[in-house]
Short mmCIF file of C-alpha atoms in Angstrom, two decimals:
data_model
loop_
_atom_site.label_atom_id
_atom_site.label_comp_id
_atom_site.label_asym_id
_atom_site.label_seq_id
_atom_site.Cartn_x
_atom_site.Cartn_y
_atom_site.Cartn_z
CA VAL E 265 -3.27 -14.76 -29.11
CA ILE E 266 -0.94 -12.34 -27.07
CA SER E 267 1.57 -10.56 -29.09
CA ALA E 268 3.61 -7.38 -29.58
CA GLY E 269 2.57 -4.84 -32.08
CA VAL E 270 3.44 -5.06 -35.74
CA LYS E 271 6.99 -4.84 -37.10
CA SER E 272 7.22 -1.44 -38.31
CA ILE E 273 8.82 -2.77 -41.80
CA LEU E 274 5.43 -3.75 -42.17
CA ASP E 275 2.29 -1.71 -43.18
CA ILE E 276 0.29 -1.60 -39.82
CA LYS E 277 -2.81 -0.12 -41.21
CA ARG E 278 -3.02 -2.66 -43.90
CA THR E 279 -2.29 -5.32 -41.40
CA LEU E 280 -5.23 -4.58 -39.30
CA GLU E 281 -7.55 -4.49 -42.36
CA VAL E 282 -6.36 -7.86 -43.49
CA LEU E 283 -7.49 -9.05 -39.78
CA GLU E 284 -10.90 -7.40 -39.82
CA THR E 285 -11.48 -8.87 -43.36
CA PHE E 286 -11.00 -12.06 -41.77
CA ALA E 287 -13.14 -11.11 -38.63
CA VAL E 288 -10.38 -11.64 -36.15
CA PRO E 289 -11.27 -9.45 -33.06
CA THR E 290 -8.14 -7.26 -32.66
CA GLY E 291 -7.37 -5.03 -29.81
CA THR E 292 -4.61 -3.25 -27.67
CA TRP E 293 -3.80 -3.70 -23.94
CA LYS E 294 -4.63 -0.44 -22.18
CA SER E 295 -3.96 1.77 -24.98
CA ASP E 296 -6.15 3.30 -27.62
CA GLU E 297 -2.98 3.25 -30.04
CA PHE E 298 -2.06 -0.07 -31.78
CA PRO E 299 1.70 -0.54 -31.13
CA ALA E 300 4.51 -0.98 -33.26
CA PHE E 301 6.78 -4.02 -32.37
CA PHE E 302 9.29 -2.22 -30.27
CA SER E 303 7.52 0.99 -29.51
CA PRO E 304 4.04 1.73 -27.77
CA LYS E 305 3.62 4.44 -30.50
CA SER E 306 2.71 3.92 -34.12
CA GLY E 307 0.00 6.73 -35.04
CA VAL E 308 -2.39 3.87 -35.87
CA LYS E 309 -5.58 4.06 -33.96
CA SER E 310 -6.18 0.45 -32.33
CA PRO E 311 -9.73 -1.24 -33.36
CA ALA E 312 -10.44 -1.69 -29.65
CA THR E 313 -9.12 -1.16 -26.00
CA PHE E 314 -8.85 -3.96 -23.65
CA GLY E 315 -8.84 -2.37 -20.09
CA SER E 316 -8.05 -5.45 -18.00
CA ALA E 317 -7.54 -9.16 -18.21
CA ILE E 318 -11.36 -9.48 -17.42
CA ASP E 319 -12.24 -7.60 -20.40
CA VAL E 320 -10.32 -9.95 -22.77
CA ALA E 321 -11.69 -13.01 -21.09
CA SER E 322 -15.25 -11.90 -21.10
CA ALA E 323 -14.76 -10.81 -24.89
CA TYR E 324 -13.18 -14.31 -25.57
CA LEU E 325 -16.12 -16.18 -23.83
CA ALA E 326 -18.93 -14.14 -25.27
CA GLY E 327 -17.35 -15.24 -28.89
CA ARG E 328 -17.57 -18.92 -27.62
CA GLU E 329 -21.03 -18.62 -26.46
CA LEU E 330 -21.75 -17.35 -29.89
CA GLY E 331 -20.46 -20.07 -31.62
CA MET E 332 -17.68 -18.16 -33.33
CA ALA E 333 -14.65 -19.94 -34.71
CA ASN E 334 -12.22 -17.44 -34.84
CA GLY E 335 -9.48 -16.31 -32.44
CA MET E 336 -8.60 -12.83 -31.30
CA LEU E 337 -5.56 -10.85 -31.08
CA VAL E 338 -4.42 -8.63 -27.87
CA ALA E 339 -1.41 -6.44 -28.75
CA VAL E 340 0.60 -5.50 -25.70
CA PRO E 341 2.71 -2.24 -26.04
CA ASN E 342 6.54 -2.56 -25.20
CA HIS E 343 7.38 0.28 -22.86
CA ASP E 344 10.78 -0.96 -22.31
CA PRO E 345 13.08 2.18 -22.48
CA ALA E 346 15.24 0.81 -25.17
CA GLY E 347 12.20 0.30 -27.42
CA THR E 348 11.94 3.65 -28.72
CA ALA E 349 15.72 3.70 -29.65
CA VAL E 350 15.28 0.31 -31.65
CA GLU E 351 12.36 1.72 -33.36
CA THR E 352 14.38 4.58 -34.48
CA ALA E 353 17.13 2.41 -35.79
CA ILE E 354 14.76 0.38 -37.52
CA GLN E 355 13.76 3.43 -39.51
CA GLU E 356 17.30 4.53 -40.07
CA ALA E 357 18.17 1.09 -41.45
CA LEU E 358 15.11 0.82 -43.67
CA HIS E 359 16.31 4.23 -45.35
CA GLU E 360 19.79 2.73 -45.67
CA ALA E 361 18.32 -0.26 -47.40
CA SER E 362 16.30 1.66 -49.72
CA ALA E 363 19.40 3.94 -50.57
CA ALA E 364 21.49 1.07 -51.21
CA GLY E 365 19.11 -0.60 -53.38
CA ILE E 366 18.54 -3.75 -51.04
CA GLU E 367 15.41 -5.49 -52.05
CA GLY E 368 13.37 -8.57 -51.47
CA ARG E 369 14.66 -11.45 -49.37
CA ASP E 370 17.84 -9.49 -48.51
CA VAL E 371 15.81 -6.54 -46.52
CA THR E 372 15.19 -8.66 -43.47
CA PRO E 373 18.71 -10.08 -42.70
CA PHE E 374 20.27 -6.46 -43.61
CA ILE E 375 17.74 -4.74 -41.09
CA LEU E 376 18.43 -7.15 -38.18
CA ARG E 377 22.49 -6.83 -38.51
CA THR E 378 22.22 -3.10 -38.82
CA VAL E 379 19.86 -2.30 -35.81
CA ALA E 380 21.99 -4.48 -33.66
CA GLU E 381 25.09 -2.63 -34.48
CA LYS E 382 23.27 0.69 -33.97
CA THR E 383 21.58 -0.34 -30.64
CA GLY E 384 24.53 -2.13 -29.09
CA GLY E 385 22.46 -5.17 -28.26
CA ASP E 386 19.38 -3.07 -27.07
CA SER E 387 17.39 -4.90 -29.62
CA LEU E 388 17.99 -8.38 -28.13
CA ARG E 389 17.05 -6.85 -24.45
CA SER E 390 14.10 -5.06 -25.54
CA ASN E 391 12.73 -8.43 -27.20
CA MET E 392 13.42 -10.32 -23.98
CA SER E 393 11.44 -7.52 -22.14
CA LEU E 394 8.32 -7.92 -24.56
CA VAL E 395 8.46 -11.59 -24.19
CA LYS E 396 8.27 -11.60 -20.48
CA ARG E 397 5.63 -8.55 -20.53
CA ASN E 398 3.57 -10.71 -23.02
CA ALA E 399 3.73 -13.83 -20.93
CA GLU E 400 2.57 -11.60 -17.65
CA VAL E 401 -0.48 -10.36 -19.69
CA GLY E 402 -1.19 -13.86 -21.15
CA ALA E 403 -1.03 -15.33 -17.65
CA ASP E 404 -3.38 -12.86 -16.23
CA ILE E 405 -5.84 -13.41 -19.04
CA ALA E 406 -5.49 -17.21 -18.82
CA ASN E 407 -6.25 -16.81 -14.97
CA SER E 408 -9.36 -14.71 -15.73
CA ILE E 409 -10.75 -17.07 -18.35
CA VAL E 410 -10.46 -19.95 -15.82
CA ASP E 411 -12.02 -17.89 -12.97
CA LEU E 412 -14.90 -16.81 -15.27
CA THR E 413 -15.53 -20.30 -16.59
CA PHE E 414 -14.95 -22.57 -13.60
CA GLY E 415 -14.56 -20.32 -10.45
CA ARG E 416 -17.64 -18.10 -10.62
CA GLY E 417 -19.74 -20.04 -13.01
CA LYS E 418 -21.72 -18.77 -16.15
CA GLU E 419 -24.55 -16.70 -13.85
CA GLU E 420 -21.85 -14.75 -12.28
CA TRP E 421 -19.66 -14.28 -15.43
CA ALA E 422 -22.75 -12.69 -17.21
CA GLN E 423 -23.21 -10.14 -14.24
CA SER E 424 -19.38 -9.61 -14.24
CA SER E 425 -19.48 -9.03 -17.93
CA GLN E 426 -22.44 -6.54 -17.63
CA LEU E 427 -20.51 -4.89 -14.87
CA GLN E 428 -17.18 -4.59 -16.89
CA SER E 429 -19.33 -3.15 -20.08
CA SER E 430 -20.69 -0.33 -18.13
CA SER E 431 -17.57 0.61 -16.01
CA HIS E 432 -14.17 -0.70 -15.90
CA LYS E 433 -13.49 1.09 -12.36
CA PRO E 434 -13.38 -0.68 -9.06
CA ARG E 435 -14.93 1.44 -6.14
CA VAL E 436 -11.98 0.72 -3.93
CA VAL E 437 -8.13 0.75 -4.79
CA CYS E 438 -5.85 -0.53 -1.84
CA VAL E 439 -2.09 0.38 -2.11
CA GLY E 440 0.46 -1.35 0.32
CA GLY E 441 2.22 -4.19 1.78
CA ALA E 442 1.75 -7.99 0.78
CA VAL E 443 3.61 -9.74 3.41
CA ILE E 444 4.58 -13.53 4.19
CA ASP E 445 4.30 -13.67 8.16
CA THR E 446 6.14 -16.44 9.83
CA VAL E 447 5.52 -16.71 13.64
CA ALA E 448 7.74 -19.11 15.69
CA LYS E 449 6.50 -20.41 19.10
CA SER E 450 8.58 -22.14 21.75
CA SER E 451 6.55 -24.67 23.48
CA ALA E 452 4.72 -23.42 26.57
CA GLU E 453 5.70 -26.59 28.48
CA ASN E 454 9.44 -25.72 28.56
CA GLU E 455 11.26 -22.50 29.37
CA MET E 456 13.15 -21.36 26.11
CA ILE E 457 16.77 -21.62 25.88
CA ILE E 458 18.39 -18.86 24.08
CA GLY E 459 21.46 -20.19 21.65
CA THR E 460 20.14 -23.73 20.72
CA SER E 461 17.04 -25.39 19.04
CA ASN E 462 13.71 -25.57 21.08
CA PRO E 463 10.64 -27.40 20.33
CA GLY E 464 7.64 -25.44 19.24
CA SER E 465 5.42 -24.62 16.34
CA ILE E 466 5.96 -22.63 13.00
CA HIS E 467 2.80 -20.83 11.40
CA VAL E 468 2.89 -19.09 8.11
CA SER E 469 0.39 -16.94 7.03
CA ASP E 470 -0.67 -14.14 4.54
CA GLY E 471 -0.23 -10.65 5.88
CA GLY E 472 0.67 -6.95 5.10
CA VAL E 473 -2.05 -4.17 6.31
CA ALA E 474 -3.25 -3.30 2.78
CA ARG E 475 -3.44 -6.79 1.88
CA ASN E 476 -5.79 -7.59 5.02
CA VAL E 477 -7.82 -4.64 4.44
CA ALA E 478 -8.34 -5.77 0.53
CA GLU E 479 -9.12 -9.16 1.80
CA VAL E 480 -12.14 -7.81 4.25
CA LEU E 481 -13.33 -5.74 1.41
CA GLY E 482 -13.29 -8.66 -0.96
CA ARG E 483 -14.75 -11.24 1.07
CA LEU E 484 -17.66 -8.70 1.67
CA GLY E 485 -18.07 -8.36 -1.88
CA SER E 486 -16.79 -5.02 -2.68
CA LYS E 487 -13.99 -6.42 -5.25
CA PRO E 488 -11.13 -3.88 -4.42
CA LEU E 489 -8.21 -3.39 -6.78
CA PHE E 490 -4.89 -4.06 -4.90
CA TYR E 491 -1.63 -2.52 -5.63
CA THR E 492 1.38 -3.96 -4.23
CA ALA E 493 4.76 -5.57 -5.08
CA ILE E 494 6.09 -8.79 -4.67
CA GLY E 495 9.13 -10.91 -5.58
CA ASN E 496 9.41 -13.30 -8.58
CA ASP E 497 8.69 -16.54 -6.15
CA ASP E 498 5.99 -18.80 -5.08
CA GLY E 499 5.25 -16.90 -1.90
CA GLY E 500 4.33 -13.57 -3.60
CA ARG E 501 2.35 -15.51 -6.31
CA GLY E 502 0.62 -17.56 -3.57
CA ILE E 503 -0.37 -14.44 -1.89
CA LEU E 504 -2.06 -13.04 -5.13
CA ALA E 505 -3.80 -16.15 -6.14
CA ARG E 506 -5.33 -16.61 -2.68
CA LEU E 507 -6.52 -12.84 -2.94
CA ARG E 508 -8.13 -13.60 -6.25
CA ASN E 509 -9.50 -16.91 -6.02
CA GLU E 510 -10.83 -17.09 -2.25
CA CYS E 511 -11.47 -13.33 -1.46
CA GLY E 512 -12.55 -11.68 -4.73
CA VAL E 513 -9.66 -9.03 -4.92
CA VAL E 514 -8.58 -7.85 -8.19
CA THR E 515 -4.88 -7.60 -9.14
CA THR E 516 -3.46 -6.86 -12.46
CA THR E 517 -0.02 -6.90 -14.11
CA GLU E 518 0.07 -3.01 -13.64
CA SER E 519 -1.12 -3.09 -10.04
CA ALA E 520 1.06 -5.97 -8.60
CA TYR E 521 4.62 -5.29 -9.66
CA VAL E 522 6.88 -8.37 -10.02
CA SER E 523 10.46 -7.55 -8.90
CA GLU E 524 13.29 -9.81 -10.34
CA GLY E 525 15.76 -8.46 -7.80
CA VAL E 526 14.20 -9.12 -4.32
CA SER E 527 12.02 -11.63 -2.68
CA THR E 528 8.38 -10.95 -1.68
CA ALA E 529 8.27 -9.08 1.56
CA GLN E 530 8.41 -11.42 4.86
CA TYR E 531 8.23 -10.84 8.65
CA LEU E 532 9.81 -13.59 10.99
CA ALA E 533 8.74 -13.28 14.59
CA LEU E 534 10.16 -15.65 17.49
CA LEU E 535 8.31 -15.96 20.51
CA ASP E 536 9.31 -17.47 23.76
CA HIS E 537 7.35 -20.15 25.88
CA ARG E 538 5.33 -17.16 27.54
CA ARG E 539 4.45 -15.95 24.15
CA ASP E 540 6.70 -12.69 24.56
CA LEU E 541 8.43 -11.47 21.46
CA VAL E 542 12.08 -12.45 21.61
CA GLY E 543 13.05 -10.80 18.48
CA GLY E 544 12.07 -10.38 14.78
CA VAL E 545 13.30 -9.84 11.53
CA ALA E 546 11.61 -7.78 8.62
CA ASP E 547 12.65 -8.02 4.84
CA MET E 548 10.51 -5.38 3.21
CA GLU E 549 12.82 -4.22 0.44
CA ALA E 550 10.38 -5.55 -2.21
CA LEU E 551 7.58 -3.01 -0.96
CA SER E 552 9.94 0.12 -2.10
CA GLN E 553 8.69 -0.90 -5.61
CA ILE E 554 4.88 -0.47 -4.98
CA PRO E 555 3.35 1.15 -7.97
CA VAL E 556 1.38 4.53 -7.65
CA PRO E 557 -2.01 4.63 -9.49
CA SER E 558 -2.37 7.38 -11.88
CA MET E 559 -4.90 10.10 -11.15
CA GLU E 560 -6.70 8.64 -14.49
CA GLU E 561 -6.79 5.07 -12.99
CA LEU E 562 -8.45 6.90 -9.87
CA ARG E 563 -11.12 8.66 -11.72
CA GLY E 564 -14.28 6.99 -10.57
CA VAL E 565 -12.91 5.24 -7.55
CA GLU E 566 -14.64 5.99 -4.32
CA PHE E 567 -12.00 5.33 -1.72
CA LEU E 568 -8.11 4.94 -1.98
CA VAL E 569 -6.84 3.11 1.11
CA LEU E 570 -2.95 3.55 1.81
CA ASP E 571 -0.79 1.64 4.38
CA SER E 572 2.41 3.07 5.23
CA ASN E 573 4.59 0.21 3.83
CA ALA E 574 5.54 2.07 0.66
CA PRO E 575 8.05 5.00 0.69
CA VAL E 576 6.85 8.40 1.65
CA GLU E 577 7.32 9.69 -1.85
CA THR E 578 4.92 6.82 -3.35
CA LEU E 579 2.32 7.41 -0.65
CA THR E 580 2.38 11.13 -1.04
CA ARG E 581 1.98 10.94 -4.77
CA ALA E 582 -0.71 8.30 -4.59
CA ALA E 583 -2.72 10.35 -2.11
CA LYS E 584 -2.49 13.60 -4.21
CA ASN E 585 -3.65 11.68 -7.24
CA GLY E 586 -6.89 10.49 -5.18
CA VAL E 587 -7.61 13.95 -4.15
CA ASN E 588 -7.14 15.38 -7.79
CA ALA E 589 -9.24 12.47 -8.80
CA GLY E 590 -12.26 13.16 -6.49
CA THR E 591 -11.38 10.14 -4.51
CA ARG E 592 -11.69 9.89 -0.74
CA VAL E 593 -8.32 8.86 0.65
CA CYS E 594 -8.12 6.56 3.82
CA PHE E 595 -4.74 5.71 5.70
CA GLU E 596 -3.64 3.09 8.04
CA PRO E 597 -0.48 3.97 9.88
CA THR E 598 0.70 0.53 10.51
CA SER E 599 3.26 1.35 13.10
CA ILE E 600 4.45 4.33 15.61
CA PRO E 601 7.55 5.06 13.85
CA LYS E 602 5.87 5.06 10.22
CA ALA E 603 2.78 6.99 11.64
CA GLN E 604 5.38 9.80 13.05
CA LEU E 605 7.24 9.85 9.78
CA LEU E 606 4.11 10.49 7.64
CA SER E 607 2.54 12.83 10.09
CA ASN E 608 5.55 15.15 9.47
CA ASN E 609 4.29 15.20 5.59
CA HIS E 610 1.70 17.82 5.45
CA GLU E 611 1.27 17.43 1.88
CA PHE E 612 0.37 13.79 2.73
CA LEU E 613 -1.85 14.76 5.53
CA GLU E 614 -3.94 17.34 4.03
CA CYS E 615 -5.10 14.65 1.36
CA LEU E 616 -6.57 12.18 3.97
CA THR E 617 -10.36 11.97 4.56
CA TYR E 618 -10.14 9.01 7.06
CA THR E 619 -7.22 7.50 9.17
CA PHE E 620 -7.24 4.58 11.32
CA PRO E 621 -4.66 5.18 14.27
CA ASN E 622 -4.63 3.00 17.43
CA GLU E 623 -4.20 5.03 20.65
CA ALA E 624 -0.32 5.03 20.51
CA GLU E 625 -0.20 6.08 16.77
CA LEU E 626 -2.65 8.65 17.53
CA PHE E 627 -0.49 10.34 20.23
CA ALA E 628 2.64 9.70 18.03
CA MET E 629 1.25 11.63 15.16
CA ALA E 630 -0.19 14.47 17.22
CA GLU E 631 3.26 15.01 19.10
CA SER E 632 5.19 15.14 15.68
CA LEU E 633 2.79 17.91 14.59
CA SER E 634 3.26 19.75 17.99
CA ASP E 635 6.93 19.89 18.21
CA GLY E 636 6.88 17.18 20.94
CA VAL E 637 4.18 18.27 22.97
CA VAL E 638 3.03 15.17 24.99
CA PHE E 639 -0.79 14.54 24.76
CA ASN E 640 -0.99 11.24 26.67
CA GLU E 641 -0.52 13.08 29.94
CA GLY E 642 -3.45 13.39 32.23
CA GLN E 643 -5.09 10.18 31.23
CA ASN E 644 -6.87 10.33 34.67
CA SER E 645 -8.52 13.61 33.98
CA SER E 646 -12.23 13.90 34.87
CA GLU E 647 -13.31 14.47 31.30
CA GLU E 648 -13.34 11.06 29.66
CA TYR E 649 -10.70 10.59 26.70
CA LYS E 650 -9.55 14.08 27.23
CA PRO E 651 -5.90 13.47 26.05
CA LEU E 652 -7.37 11.52 23.13
CA LYS E 653 -9.65 14.05 21.97
CA HIS E 654 -6.90 16.66 22.13
CA ALA E 655 -4.59 14.44 19.97
CA ALA E 656 -7.50 13.78 17.61
CA SER E 657 -8.38 17.66 17.38
CA LYS E 658 -4.80 18.26 16.57
CA LEU E 659 -4.48 15.85 13.63
CA LEU E 660 -8.06 16.76 12.36
CA SER E 661 -6.80 20.23 11.79
CA LYS E 662 -4.15 18.98 9.36
CA MET E 663 -6.13 16.57 7.45
CA ASN E 664 -8.54 17.39 4.54
CA SER E 665 -10.85 20.51 5.26
CA GLU E 666 -13.98 18.55 3.81
CA ASN E 667 -15.37 16.46 6.47
CA PRO E 668 -12.41 14.63 7.84
CA HIS E 669 -12.66 11.41 10.22
CA ILE E 670 -10.39 9.69 12.63
CA ILE E 671 -11.39 6.11 13.97
CA VAL E 672 -9.21 5.39 16.86
CA THR E 673 -9.20 1.94 17.97
CA LEU E 674 -8.68 1.33 21.68
CA GLY E 675 -8.82 -2.56 21.86
CA SER E 676 -11.15 -3.79 24.51
CA ARG E 677 -12.43 -0.15 25.09
CA GLY E 678 -13.80 0.03 21.82
CA VAL E 679 -13.39 2.76 19.29
CA LEU E 680 -13.38 6.73 19.40
CA LEU E 681 -14.86 8.34 16.44
CA ALA E 682 -13.46 12.08 15.92
CA SER E 683 -15.13 14.07 13.08
CA LYS E 684 -15.49 17.69 11.91
CA SER E 685 -17.75 18.71 9.11
CA ASP E 686 -15.58 21.47 7.83
CA SER E 687 -12.29 23.31 8.47
CA SER E 688 -13.80 25.91 10.90
CA SER E 689 -15.90 23.65 12.82
CA THR E 690 -15.51 22.26 16.39
CA PRO E 691 -14.77 18.23 16.36
CA VAL E 692 -17.31 16.09 17.41
CA PHE E 693 -16.45 12.85 19.48
CA LYS E 694 -18.33 9.65 19.78
CA HIS E 695 -17.34 6.71 21.76
CA LEU E 696 -18.28 3.25 20.69
CA PRO E 697 -17.58 0.74 23.46
CA ALA E 698 -16.46 -2.83 22.46
CA THR E 699 -18.58 -5.86 23.16
CA ALA E 700 -16.56 -7.99 25.92
CA MET E 701 -14.85 -11.10 24.49
CA SER E 702 -13.92 -13.84 27.11
CA ASP E 703 -11.35 -15.44 25.02
CA ILE E 704 -9.55 -13.57 22.49
CA LYS E 705 -7.59 -15.92 20.04
CA SER E 706 -5.56 -13.38 17.85
CA SER E 707 -5.71 -9.56 17.70
CA ASN E 708 -3.29 -9.61 14.67
CA GLY E 709 -5.90 -8.62 12.06
CA ALA E 710 -8.67 -6.98 14.10
CA GLY E 711 -7.98 -3.32 13.25
CA ASP E 712 -7.44 -4.22 9.56
CA THR E 713 -10.82 -6.08 9.63
CA LEU E 714 -12.68 -3.02 11.27
CA CYS E 715 -11.01 -0.48 8.69
CA GLY E 716 -12.17 -2.89 5.65
CA ALA E 717 -15.58 -3.51 6.84
CA PHE E 718 -15.84 0.29 7.61
CA ILE E 719 -15.26 1.35 4.18
CA HIS E 720 -17.47 -1.31 2.70
CA ALA E 721 -20.45 0.03 5.12
CA LEU E 722 -19.68 3.49 3.84
CA LEU E 723 -20.00 2.08 0.15
CA GLN E 724 -23.48 0.80 1.25
CA GLY E 725 -24.63 4.08 2.28
CA ALA E 726 -23.97 3.69 6.22
CA SER E 727 -22.94 6.89 8.09
CA GLU E 728 -19.69 6.95 9.82
CA GLU E 729 -21.17 5.74 13.23
CA GLU E 730 -22.88 3.00 11.65
CA ALA E 731 -19.92 2.02 9.75
CA VAL E 732 -17.73 1.83 12.91
CA ARG E 733 -20.61 -0.56 14.44
CA PHE E 734 -20.27 -2.72 11.33
CA GLY E 735 -16.61 -2.65 11.57
CA GLN E 736 -16.65 -3.86 15.27
CA LYS E 737 -19.02 -6.63 14.29
CA ALA E 738 -16.47 -8.02 11.84
CA ALA E 739 -13.41 -7.36 14.14
CA ARG E 740 -14.99 -9.62 16.52
CA MET E 741 -14.85 -12.45 14.21
CA SER E 742 -11.11 -12.14 13.52
CA LEU E 743 -10.25 -11.76 17.26
CA ASP E 744 -12.00 -15.29 17.28
CA CYS E 745 -9.76 -16.61 14.90
CA ALA E 746 -6.40 -18.02 15.59
CA GLU E 747 -5.23 -19.41 12.22
CA HIS E 748 -5.42 -16.19 9.99
CA ALA E 749 -5.03 -12.49 10.41
CA ILE E 750 -8.53 -12.18 8.67
CA SER E 751 -11.46 -14.62 9.75
CA PRO E 752 -12.72 -16.44 6.80
CA ASP E 753 -16.37 -16.05 8.54
CA VAL E 754 -16.02 -12.36 7.37
CA ARG E 755 -18.47 -12.88 4.51
CA TYR E 756 -21.20 -10.72 2.68
CA HIS E 757 -24.01 -12.22 4.39
CA HIS E 758 -22.65 -10.44 7.85
#
């Protein structure tokens, strides 16, 4: 049973004692304080705390395995801003009822009427908010019960339960965009005619840099937690369901914010008969509401991966929380304008241990740090990759002082790895060439695949150079996949 807390007109401690007497397992959703009905605060310690939907599902299924016939109660705190005011109004109404000598069955109607008058309708709005919240948490728990019962089988459920009991923390948290990508291609057989309908094909796929990186990590078995924002629509729900069910990515009601006012982020590209971009439309308003993982939530997490789709303030707060929690922060610039914007934020840059720009993004970031000094002149220098190394050195000097790394993707020329061991050392560069491919079907998700596979390899104890080679191997699979940004062939056994 998923419910709000106990109404404060009742005795919360005695209510919990009765539940315990009847052997009903009772706990609170992500809090060690049992909530009142309208307020998350009651002053009463919760018998148990459920940190995730998997926690609740595992406890429920464990009870079933033991043959226990009782149900269980999960109390969800009401964090609606009006809740505290309503709770105060209830206490005032209780005192007024007592002073007026109102007793028995007349108490409840008096309190409801008085609270409605005192709060100006906030009690109804808060009620609606907690009903929606309970439904969200309940759906998340139901999903986890189905996953553990049918999706992964009893053996994996037992392993998951054991893992959850020892640690609730993922090893990687990804924060950023979940986007519906739509690409419309005019037929290659006829020249495209502007201003009218043209025959062709339309392909819809899941996208967003952080979403792509999370998919790679999930497919490789690292089970990342994904923070994003979607609209309250089938497109957004579908993206999250596919990540959970097909890729092993973890999302929760806290990490995936559902906005009532906007649609899930979408990008529409129109290509002509030569496959050149005619124009595109990006509707990314939902991504302005991406939630920030707190420092407490990031304690014990090894890597925090950020793309640049969230607002600068959100990214800076997340990065600082990561550093303060002892987490290594990774950044995927996403585009040249966003790379330039964030490179001007020194608070953000000094949090970064790893960043994954392509060549153009690296030059843009370095030039922003150098008052417009052009770094990509002299590309024909006798020293191989001299402008790139110069730009990378500039960026490294502004990053986290403890062993920062830049992984520069160079397309068919491979990857340039730039590293420093500390703030005073000279950068070390390593060029890792790419294996030639005769037929590249899509380069859309190759860089994101390399990023996710790189982080997965580090989790397995690889060095940065070994992780780049592993990432290149995984990226080749996505280059060979026309239907998806991330190839389904990226799997644990690779």
